[in-house]
Backbone as a printed PyTorch tensor [residue, N CA C, xyz], in Angstrom:
tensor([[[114.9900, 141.3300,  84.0010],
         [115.8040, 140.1940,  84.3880],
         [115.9720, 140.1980,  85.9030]],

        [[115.9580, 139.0170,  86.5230],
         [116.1500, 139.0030,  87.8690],
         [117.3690, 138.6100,  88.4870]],

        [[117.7630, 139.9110,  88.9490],
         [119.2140, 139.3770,  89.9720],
         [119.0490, 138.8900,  90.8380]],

        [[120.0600, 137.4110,  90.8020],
         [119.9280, 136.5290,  91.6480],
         [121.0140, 136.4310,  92.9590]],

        [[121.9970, 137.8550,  92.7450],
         [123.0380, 137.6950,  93.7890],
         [122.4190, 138.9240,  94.2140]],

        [[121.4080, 139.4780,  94.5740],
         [121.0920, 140.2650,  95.3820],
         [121.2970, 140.1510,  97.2470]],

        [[120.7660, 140.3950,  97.6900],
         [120.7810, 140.3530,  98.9700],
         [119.0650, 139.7710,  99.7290]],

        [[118.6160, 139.0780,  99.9960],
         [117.5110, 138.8460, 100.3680],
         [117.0620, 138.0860, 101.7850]],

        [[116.5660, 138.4680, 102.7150],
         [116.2650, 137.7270, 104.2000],
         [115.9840, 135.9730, 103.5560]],

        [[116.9140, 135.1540, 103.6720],
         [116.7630, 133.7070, 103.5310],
         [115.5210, 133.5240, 104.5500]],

        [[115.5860, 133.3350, 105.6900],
         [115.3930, 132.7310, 106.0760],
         [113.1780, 132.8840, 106.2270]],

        [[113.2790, 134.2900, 106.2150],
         [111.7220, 134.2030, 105.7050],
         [111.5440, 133.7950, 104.1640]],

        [[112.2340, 133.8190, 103.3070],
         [112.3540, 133.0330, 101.9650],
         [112.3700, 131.8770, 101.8200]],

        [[113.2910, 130.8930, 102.8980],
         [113.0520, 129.5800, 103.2450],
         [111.6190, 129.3210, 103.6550]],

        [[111.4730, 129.9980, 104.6040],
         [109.7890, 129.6080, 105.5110],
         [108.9830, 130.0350, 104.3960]],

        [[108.5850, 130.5700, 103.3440],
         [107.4410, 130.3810, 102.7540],
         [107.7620, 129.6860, 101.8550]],

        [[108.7580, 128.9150, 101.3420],
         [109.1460, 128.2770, 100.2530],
         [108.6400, 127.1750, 101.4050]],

        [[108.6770, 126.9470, 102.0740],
         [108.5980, 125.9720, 102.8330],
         [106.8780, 125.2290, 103.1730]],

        [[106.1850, 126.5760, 103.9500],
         [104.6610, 126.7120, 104.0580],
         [104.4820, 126.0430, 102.4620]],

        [[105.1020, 126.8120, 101.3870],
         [104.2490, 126.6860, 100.3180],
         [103.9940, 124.9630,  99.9480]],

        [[105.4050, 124.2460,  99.8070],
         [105.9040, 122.9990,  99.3340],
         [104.8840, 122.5180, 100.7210]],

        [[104.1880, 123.0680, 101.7610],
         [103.6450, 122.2610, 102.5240],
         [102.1960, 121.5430, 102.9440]],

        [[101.8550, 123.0680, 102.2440],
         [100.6500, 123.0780, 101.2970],
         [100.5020, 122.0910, 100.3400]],

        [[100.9400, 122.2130,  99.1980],
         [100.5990, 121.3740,  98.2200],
         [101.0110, 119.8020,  99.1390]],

        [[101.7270, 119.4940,  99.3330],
         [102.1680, 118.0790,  99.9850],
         [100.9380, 118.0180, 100.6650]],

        [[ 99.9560, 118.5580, 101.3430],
         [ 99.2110, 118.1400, 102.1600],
         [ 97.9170, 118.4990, 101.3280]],

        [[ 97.7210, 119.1060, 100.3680],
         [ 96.8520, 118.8560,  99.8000],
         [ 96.7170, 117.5470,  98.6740]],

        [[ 98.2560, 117.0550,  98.2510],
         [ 98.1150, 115.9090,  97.6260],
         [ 97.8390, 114.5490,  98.3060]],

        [[ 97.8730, 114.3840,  99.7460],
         [ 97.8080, 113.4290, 100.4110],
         [ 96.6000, 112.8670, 100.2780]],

        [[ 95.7670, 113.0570,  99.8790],
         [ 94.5310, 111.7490,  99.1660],
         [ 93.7270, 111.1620, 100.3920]],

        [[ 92.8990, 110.3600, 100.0490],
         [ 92.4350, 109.3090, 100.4280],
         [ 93.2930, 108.0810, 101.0540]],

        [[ 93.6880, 107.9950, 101.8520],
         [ 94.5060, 107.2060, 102.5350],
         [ 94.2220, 106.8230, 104.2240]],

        [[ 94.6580, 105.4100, 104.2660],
         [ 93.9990, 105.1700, 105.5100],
         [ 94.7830, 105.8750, 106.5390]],

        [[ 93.9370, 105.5840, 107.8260],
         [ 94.5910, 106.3930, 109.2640],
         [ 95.4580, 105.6620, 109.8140]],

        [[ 96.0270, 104.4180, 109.1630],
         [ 97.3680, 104.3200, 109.8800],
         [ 98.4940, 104.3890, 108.9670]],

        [[ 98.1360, 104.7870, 107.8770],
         [ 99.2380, 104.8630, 106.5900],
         [ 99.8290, 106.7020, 106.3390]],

        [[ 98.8450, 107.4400, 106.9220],
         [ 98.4070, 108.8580, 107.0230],
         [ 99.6820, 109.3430, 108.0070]],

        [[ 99.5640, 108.4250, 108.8520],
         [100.8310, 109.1240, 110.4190],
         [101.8790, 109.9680, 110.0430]],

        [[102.5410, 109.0510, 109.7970],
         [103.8300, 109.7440, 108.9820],
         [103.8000, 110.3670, 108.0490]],

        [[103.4280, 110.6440, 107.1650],
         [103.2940, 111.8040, 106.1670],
         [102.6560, 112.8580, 106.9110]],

        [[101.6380, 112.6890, 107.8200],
         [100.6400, 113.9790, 108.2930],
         [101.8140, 114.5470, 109.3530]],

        [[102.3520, 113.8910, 110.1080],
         [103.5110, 114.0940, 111.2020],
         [104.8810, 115.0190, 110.5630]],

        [[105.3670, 114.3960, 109.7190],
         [106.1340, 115.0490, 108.8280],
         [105.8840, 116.4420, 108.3090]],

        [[104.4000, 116.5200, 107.8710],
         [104.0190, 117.7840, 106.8030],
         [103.9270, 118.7620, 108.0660]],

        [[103.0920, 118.6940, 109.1720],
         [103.2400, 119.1160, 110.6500],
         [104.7080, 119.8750, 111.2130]],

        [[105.6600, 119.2190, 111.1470],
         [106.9600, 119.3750, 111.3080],
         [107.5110, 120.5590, 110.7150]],

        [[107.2340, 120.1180, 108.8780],
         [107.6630, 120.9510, 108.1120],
         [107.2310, 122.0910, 108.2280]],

        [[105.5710, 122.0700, 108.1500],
         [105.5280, 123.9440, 108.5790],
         [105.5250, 124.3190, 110.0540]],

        [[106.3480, 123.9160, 111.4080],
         [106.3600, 124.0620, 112.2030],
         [107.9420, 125.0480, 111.7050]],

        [[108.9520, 124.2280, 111.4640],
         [110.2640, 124.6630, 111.0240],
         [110.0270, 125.8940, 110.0720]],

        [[108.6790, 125.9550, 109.0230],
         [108.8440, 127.0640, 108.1500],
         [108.5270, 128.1380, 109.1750]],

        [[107.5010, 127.9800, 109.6350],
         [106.9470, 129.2340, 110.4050],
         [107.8160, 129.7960, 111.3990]],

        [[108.6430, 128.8860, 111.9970],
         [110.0930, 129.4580, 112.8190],
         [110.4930, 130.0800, 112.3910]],

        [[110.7900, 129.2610, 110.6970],
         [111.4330, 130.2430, 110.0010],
         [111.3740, 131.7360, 109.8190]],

        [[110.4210, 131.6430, 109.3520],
         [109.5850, 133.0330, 108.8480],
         [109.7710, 134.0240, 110.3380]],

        [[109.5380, 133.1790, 111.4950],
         [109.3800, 134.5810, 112.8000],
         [110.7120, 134.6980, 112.9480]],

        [[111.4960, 133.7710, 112.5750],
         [113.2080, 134.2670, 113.0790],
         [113.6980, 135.4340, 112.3020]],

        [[112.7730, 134.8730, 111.0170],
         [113.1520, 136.4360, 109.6930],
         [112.9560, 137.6400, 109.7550]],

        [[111.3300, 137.7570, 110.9090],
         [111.5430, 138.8240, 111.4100],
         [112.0140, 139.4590, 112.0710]],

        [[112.3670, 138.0790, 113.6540],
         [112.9360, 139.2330, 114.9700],
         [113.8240, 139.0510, 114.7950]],

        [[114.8270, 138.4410, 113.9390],
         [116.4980, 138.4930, 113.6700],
         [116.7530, 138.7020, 112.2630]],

        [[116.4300, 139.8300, 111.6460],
         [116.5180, 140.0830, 110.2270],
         [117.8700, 139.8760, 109.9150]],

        [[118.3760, 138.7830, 108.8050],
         [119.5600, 139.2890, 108.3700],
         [119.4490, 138.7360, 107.0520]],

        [[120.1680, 139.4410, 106.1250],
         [120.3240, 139.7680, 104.6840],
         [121.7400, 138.8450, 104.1100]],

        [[121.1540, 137.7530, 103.4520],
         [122.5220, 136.9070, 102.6630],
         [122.1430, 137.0860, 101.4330]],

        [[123.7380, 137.2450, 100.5800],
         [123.1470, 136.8880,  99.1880],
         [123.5550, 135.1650,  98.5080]],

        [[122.2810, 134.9640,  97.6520],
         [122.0030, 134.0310,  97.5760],
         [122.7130, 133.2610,  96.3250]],

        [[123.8100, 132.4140,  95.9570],
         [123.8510, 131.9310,  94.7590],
         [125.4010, 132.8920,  94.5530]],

        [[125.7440, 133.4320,  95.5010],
         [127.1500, 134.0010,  95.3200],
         [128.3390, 133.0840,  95.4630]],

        [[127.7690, 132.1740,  96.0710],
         [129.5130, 130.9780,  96.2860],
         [129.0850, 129.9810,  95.5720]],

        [[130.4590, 129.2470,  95.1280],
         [130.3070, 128.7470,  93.8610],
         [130.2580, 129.3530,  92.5550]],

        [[129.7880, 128.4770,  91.6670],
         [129.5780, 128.6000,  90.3120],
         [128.3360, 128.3120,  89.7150]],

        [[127.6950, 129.0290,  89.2440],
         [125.9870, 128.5760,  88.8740],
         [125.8270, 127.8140,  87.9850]],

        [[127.2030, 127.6320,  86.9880],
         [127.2840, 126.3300,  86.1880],
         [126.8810, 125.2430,  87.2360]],

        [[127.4250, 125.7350,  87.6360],
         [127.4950, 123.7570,  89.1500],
         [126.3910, 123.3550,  89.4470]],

        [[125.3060, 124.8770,  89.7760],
         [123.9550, 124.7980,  90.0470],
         [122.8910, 124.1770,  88.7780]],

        [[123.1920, 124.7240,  87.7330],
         [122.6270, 124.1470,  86.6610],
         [122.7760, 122.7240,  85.8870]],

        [[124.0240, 122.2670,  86.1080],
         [124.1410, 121.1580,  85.8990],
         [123.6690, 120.0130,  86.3300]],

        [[124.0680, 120.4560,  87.8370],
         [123.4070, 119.6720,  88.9290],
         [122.0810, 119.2630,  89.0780]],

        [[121.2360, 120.8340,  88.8590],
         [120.1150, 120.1670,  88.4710],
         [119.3520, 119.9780,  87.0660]],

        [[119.7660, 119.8690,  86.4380],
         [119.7300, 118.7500,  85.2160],
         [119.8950, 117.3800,  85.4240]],

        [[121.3060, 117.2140,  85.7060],
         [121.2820, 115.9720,  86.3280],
         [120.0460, 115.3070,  87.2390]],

        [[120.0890, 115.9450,  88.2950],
         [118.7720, 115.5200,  89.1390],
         [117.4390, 115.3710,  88.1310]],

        [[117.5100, 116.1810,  87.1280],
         [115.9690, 116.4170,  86.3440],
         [116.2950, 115.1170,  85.4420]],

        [[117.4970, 114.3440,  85.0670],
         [117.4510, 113.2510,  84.2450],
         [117.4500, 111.8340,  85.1550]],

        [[118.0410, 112.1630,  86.6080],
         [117.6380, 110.9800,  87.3420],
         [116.3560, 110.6360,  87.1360]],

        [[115.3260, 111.8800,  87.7510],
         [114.1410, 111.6240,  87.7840],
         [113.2840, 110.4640,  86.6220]],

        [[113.7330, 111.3340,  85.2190],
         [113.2820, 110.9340,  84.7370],
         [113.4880, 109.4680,  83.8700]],

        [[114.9290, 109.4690,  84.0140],
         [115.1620, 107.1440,  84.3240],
         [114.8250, 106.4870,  84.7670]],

        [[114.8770, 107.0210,  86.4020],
         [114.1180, 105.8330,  87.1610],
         [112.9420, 105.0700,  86.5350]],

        [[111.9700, 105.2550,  85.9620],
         [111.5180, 104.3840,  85.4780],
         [111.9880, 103.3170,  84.0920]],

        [[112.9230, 103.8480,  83.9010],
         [113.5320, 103.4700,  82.7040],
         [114.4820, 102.4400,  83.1300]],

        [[115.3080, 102.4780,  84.0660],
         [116.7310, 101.9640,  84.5690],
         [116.6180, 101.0040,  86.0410]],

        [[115.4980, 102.1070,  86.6250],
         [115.0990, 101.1890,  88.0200],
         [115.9500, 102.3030,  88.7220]],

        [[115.4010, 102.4320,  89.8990],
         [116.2190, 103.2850,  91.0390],
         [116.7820, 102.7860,  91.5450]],

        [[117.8070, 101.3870,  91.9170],
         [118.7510, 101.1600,  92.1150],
         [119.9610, 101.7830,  90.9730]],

        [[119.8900, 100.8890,  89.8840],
         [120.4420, 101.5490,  88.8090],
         [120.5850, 102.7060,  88.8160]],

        [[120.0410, 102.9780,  88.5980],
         [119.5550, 104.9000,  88.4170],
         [120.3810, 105.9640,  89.0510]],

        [[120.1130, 105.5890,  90.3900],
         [120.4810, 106.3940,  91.5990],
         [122.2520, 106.0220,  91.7960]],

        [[122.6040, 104.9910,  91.6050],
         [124.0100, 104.1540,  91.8100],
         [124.8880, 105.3140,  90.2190]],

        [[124.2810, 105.3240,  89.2580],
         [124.9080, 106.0020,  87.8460],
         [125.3650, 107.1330,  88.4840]],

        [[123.7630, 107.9490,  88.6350],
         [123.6740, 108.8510,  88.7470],
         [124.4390, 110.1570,  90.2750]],

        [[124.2230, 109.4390,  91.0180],
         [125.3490, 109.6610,  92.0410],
         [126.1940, 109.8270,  91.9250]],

        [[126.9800, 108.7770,  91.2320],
         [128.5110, 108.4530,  91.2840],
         [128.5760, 109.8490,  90.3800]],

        [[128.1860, 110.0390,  89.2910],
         [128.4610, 110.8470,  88.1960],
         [128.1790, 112.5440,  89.0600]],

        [[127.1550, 113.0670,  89.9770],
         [127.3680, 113.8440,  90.6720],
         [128.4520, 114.2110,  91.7170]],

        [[128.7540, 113.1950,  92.4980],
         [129.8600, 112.8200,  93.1140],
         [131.1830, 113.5720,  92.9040]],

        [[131.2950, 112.3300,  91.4900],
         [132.5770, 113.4110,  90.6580],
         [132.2970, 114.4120,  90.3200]],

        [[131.6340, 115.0890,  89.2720],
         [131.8080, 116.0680,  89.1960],
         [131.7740, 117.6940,  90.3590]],

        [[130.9330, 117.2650,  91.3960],
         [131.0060, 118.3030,  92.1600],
         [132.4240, 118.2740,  93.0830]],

        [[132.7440, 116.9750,  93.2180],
         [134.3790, 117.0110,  93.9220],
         [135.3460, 117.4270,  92.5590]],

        [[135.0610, 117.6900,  91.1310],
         [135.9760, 117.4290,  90.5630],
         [136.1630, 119.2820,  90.4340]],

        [[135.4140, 120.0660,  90.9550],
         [135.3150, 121.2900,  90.9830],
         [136.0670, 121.8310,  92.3060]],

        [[136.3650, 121.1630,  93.3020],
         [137.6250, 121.2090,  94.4960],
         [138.5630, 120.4880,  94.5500]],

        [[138.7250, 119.2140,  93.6930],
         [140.3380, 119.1770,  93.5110],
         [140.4170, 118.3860,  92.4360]],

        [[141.2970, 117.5730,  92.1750],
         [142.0910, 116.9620,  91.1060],
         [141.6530, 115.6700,  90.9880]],

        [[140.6390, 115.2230,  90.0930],
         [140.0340, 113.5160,  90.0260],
         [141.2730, 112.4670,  89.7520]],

        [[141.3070, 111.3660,  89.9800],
         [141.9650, 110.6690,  90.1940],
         [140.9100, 109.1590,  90.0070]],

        [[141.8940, 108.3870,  89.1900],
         [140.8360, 107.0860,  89.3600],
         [140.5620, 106.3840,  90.6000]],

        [[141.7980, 106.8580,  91.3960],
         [141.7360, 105.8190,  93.1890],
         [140.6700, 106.6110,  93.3940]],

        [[140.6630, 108.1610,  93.5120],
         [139.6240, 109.0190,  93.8580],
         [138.3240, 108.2040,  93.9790]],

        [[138.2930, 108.0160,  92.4910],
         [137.0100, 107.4610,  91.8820],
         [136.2940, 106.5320,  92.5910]],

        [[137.3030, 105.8220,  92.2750],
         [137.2520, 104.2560,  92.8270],
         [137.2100, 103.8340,  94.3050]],

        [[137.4410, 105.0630,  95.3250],
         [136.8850, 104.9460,  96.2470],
         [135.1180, 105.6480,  96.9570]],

        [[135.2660, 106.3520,  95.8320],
         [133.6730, 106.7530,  95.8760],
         [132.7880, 105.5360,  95.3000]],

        [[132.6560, 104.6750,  94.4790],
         [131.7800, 103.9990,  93.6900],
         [131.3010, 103.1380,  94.8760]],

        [[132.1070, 102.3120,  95.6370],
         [131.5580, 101.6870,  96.9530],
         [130.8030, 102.0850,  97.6560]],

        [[131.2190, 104.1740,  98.0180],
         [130.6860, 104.5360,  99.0920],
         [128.8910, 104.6020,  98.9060]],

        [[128.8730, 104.9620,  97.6170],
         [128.0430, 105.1040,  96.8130],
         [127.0910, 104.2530,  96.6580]],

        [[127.2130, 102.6370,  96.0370],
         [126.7400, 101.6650,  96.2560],
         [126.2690, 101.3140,  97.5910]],

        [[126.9040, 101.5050,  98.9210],
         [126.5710, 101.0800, 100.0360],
         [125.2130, 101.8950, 100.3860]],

        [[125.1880, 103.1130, 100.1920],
         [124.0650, 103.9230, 101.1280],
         [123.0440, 103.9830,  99.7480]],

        [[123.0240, 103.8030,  98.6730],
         [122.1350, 103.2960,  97.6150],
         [121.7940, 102.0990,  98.1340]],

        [[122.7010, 100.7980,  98.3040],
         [122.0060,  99.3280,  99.1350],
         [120.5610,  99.8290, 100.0020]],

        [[121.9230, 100.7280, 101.0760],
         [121.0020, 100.6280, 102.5250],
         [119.7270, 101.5650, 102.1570]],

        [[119.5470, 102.6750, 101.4400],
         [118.2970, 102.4910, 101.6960],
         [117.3470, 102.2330, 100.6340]],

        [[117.8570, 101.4570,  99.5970],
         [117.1410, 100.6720,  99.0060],
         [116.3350,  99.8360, 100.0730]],

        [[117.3260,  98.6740, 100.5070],
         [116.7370,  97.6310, 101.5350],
         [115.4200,  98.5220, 102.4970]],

        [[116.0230,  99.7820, 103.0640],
         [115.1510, 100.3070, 103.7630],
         [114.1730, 100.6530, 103.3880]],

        [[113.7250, 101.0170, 102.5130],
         [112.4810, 101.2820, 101.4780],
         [111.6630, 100.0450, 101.1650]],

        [[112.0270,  98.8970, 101.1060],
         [111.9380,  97.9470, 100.2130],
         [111.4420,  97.3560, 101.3430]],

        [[112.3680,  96.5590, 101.8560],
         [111.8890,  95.5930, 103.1300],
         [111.3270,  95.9980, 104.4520]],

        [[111.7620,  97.4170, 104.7220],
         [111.5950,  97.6650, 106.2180],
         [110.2590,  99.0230, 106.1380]],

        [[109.8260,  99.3820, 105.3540],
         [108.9690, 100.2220, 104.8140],
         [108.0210, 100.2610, 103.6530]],

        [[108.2460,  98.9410, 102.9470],
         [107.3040,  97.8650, 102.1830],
         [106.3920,  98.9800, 101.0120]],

        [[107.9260,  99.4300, 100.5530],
         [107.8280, 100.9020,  99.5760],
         [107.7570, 100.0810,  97.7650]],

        [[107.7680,  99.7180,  97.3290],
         [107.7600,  99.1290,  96.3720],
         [108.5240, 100.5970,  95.1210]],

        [[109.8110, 100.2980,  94.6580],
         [110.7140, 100.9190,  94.1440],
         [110.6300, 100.7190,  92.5550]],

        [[110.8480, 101.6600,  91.6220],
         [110.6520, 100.9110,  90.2390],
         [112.3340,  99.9530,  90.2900]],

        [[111.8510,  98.7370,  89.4540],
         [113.1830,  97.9990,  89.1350],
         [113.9390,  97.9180,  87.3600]],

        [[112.8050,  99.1890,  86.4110],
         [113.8190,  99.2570,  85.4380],
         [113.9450,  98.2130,  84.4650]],

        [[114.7370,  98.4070,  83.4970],
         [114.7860,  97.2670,  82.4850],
         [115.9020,  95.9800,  82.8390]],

        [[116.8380,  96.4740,  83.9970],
         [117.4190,  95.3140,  84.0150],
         [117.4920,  94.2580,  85.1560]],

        [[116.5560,  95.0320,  86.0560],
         [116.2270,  94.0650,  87.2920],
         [114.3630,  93.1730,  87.3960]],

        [[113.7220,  93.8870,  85.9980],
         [112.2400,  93.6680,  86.2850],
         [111.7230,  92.0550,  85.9980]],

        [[110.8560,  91.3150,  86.3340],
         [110.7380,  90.0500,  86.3010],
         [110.0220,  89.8190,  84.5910]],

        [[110.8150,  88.9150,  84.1700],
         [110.3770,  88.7430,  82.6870],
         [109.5770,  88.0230,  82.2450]],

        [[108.5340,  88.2610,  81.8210],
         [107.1050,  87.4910,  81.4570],
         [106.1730,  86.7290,  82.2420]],

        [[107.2280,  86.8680,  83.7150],
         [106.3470,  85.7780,  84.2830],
         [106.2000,  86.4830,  86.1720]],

        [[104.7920,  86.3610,  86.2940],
         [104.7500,  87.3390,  87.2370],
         [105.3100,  86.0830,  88.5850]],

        [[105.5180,  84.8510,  88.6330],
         [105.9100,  84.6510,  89.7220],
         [107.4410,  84.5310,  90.1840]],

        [[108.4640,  84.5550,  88.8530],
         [109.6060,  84.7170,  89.0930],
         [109.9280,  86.5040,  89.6690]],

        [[110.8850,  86.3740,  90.7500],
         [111.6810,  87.5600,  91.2620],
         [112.3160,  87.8330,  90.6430]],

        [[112.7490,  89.3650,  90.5730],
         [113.6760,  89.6820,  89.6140],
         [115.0650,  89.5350,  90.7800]],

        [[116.1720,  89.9140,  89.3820],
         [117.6020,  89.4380,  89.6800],
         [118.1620,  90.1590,  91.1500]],

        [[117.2990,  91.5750,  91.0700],
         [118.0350,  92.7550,  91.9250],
         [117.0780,  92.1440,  93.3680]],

        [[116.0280,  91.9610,  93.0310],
         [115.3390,  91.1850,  94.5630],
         [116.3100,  89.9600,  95.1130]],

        [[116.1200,  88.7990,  94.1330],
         [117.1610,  88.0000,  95.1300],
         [118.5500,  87.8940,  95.2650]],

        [[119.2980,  88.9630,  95.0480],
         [120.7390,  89.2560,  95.2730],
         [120.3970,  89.7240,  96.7610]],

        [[119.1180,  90.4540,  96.9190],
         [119.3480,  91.8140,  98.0860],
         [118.6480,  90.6550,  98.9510]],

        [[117.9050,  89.6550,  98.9590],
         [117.3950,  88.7960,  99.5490],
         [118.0380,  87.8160, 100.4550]],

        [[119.1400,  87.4190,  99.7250],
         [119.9530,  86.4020, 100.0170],
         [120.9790,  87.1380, 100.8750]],

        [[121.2780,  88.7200, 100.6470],
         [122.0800,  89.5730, 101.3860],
         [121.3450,  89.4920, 102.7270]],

        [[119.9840,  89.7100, 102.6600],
         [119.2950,  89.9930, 103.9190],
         [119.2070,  88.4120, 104.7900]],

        [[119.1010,  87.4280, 103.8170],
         [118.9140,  85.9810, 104.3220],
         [120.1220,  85.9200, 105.3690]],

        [[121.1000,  85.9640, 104.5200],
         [122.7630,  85.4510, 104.9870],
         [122.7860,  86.4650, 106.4220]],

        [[122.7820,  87.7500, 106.2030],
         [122.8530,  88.7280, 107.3140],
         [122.5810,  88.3240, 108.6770]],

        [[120.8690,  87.5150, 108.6560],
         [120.0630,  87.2390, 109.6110],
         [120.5030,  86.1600, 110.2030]],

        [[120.7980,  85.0510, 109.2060],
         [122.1450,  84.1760, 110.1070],
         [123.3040,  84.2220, 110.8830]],

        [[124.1550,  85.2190, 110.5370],
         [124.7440,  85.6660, 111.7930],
         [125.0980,  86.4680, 112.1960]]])
């Protein structure tokens, strides 16, 4: 069995967790043109620039944290479950949807593990929530021409030239905006 509150150098643990995830990312990058390539190749660049820091800081500044000691590993496991059932809605729900549920429901529960939930509580998270789900929806969508799944309750029904509902709500947001 592997103890997980041991003591282990993070930060060369980060840097090859890092190299590794950087690897594969750059070996999945495909066939893709040279101006669509930038940013992902720039990015993956970055990333093992930061791992490999990593890794030399691990050596000439060795220091030993243990890992998974604060907190509660319930929290950790839940959490990612959760994340493992976002994933797997989004196509089901649409990632607006999806991400807006699913948030909120992380939200609470990881605040509900430092203090006392409350519906105002609540109810002031669901906005905050919605807003930076909007923004980078829109940002994905319009300003990065990312095409997002839209799910069973925003997708266009039978007819490929009608928009769906969740496009021209965010449309008319962006229309109105640009006016003044």
């Amino acid at each position: 069995m592997i103890n997980i509150n041991r003591e282990i150098n993070t930060d060369i643990t980060s840097g090859v967790v890092g190299l590794m995830l950087t690897t594969v990312f750059f070996f999945g990058l495909g066939n893709i043109s040279w101006m669509s390539i930038i940013f992902p190749k720039t990015m993956l660049y970055i990333m093992a620039l930061i791992s490999g820091g990593l890794i030399v800081k691990g050596f000439v500044k060795p220091s030993r944290d243990r890992i998974f000691s604060v907190g509660s590993n319930m929290r950790w496991v839940v959490t990612g479950v959760l994340f493992f059932l976002w994933v797997l809605l989004i196509p089901v729900l649409g990632f607006f949807v999806c991400t807006v549920v699913f948030m909120t429901i992380i939200v609470g529960y990881l605040a509900g593990a430092r203090q006392r939930l409350t519906l105002r509580k609540f109810m002031v998270w669901v906005p905050i929530v919605l807003a930076e789900v909007t923004f980078y929806y829109l940002i994905f969508t319009k300003l990065l021409h990312v095409h997002l799944p839209e799910g069973m309750f925003f997708s266009p029904i039978r007819n490929k030239y009608r928009t769906s509902m969740l496009t021209r709500i965010l449309n008319r947001l962006v229309s109105n905006s640009e006016l003044t």
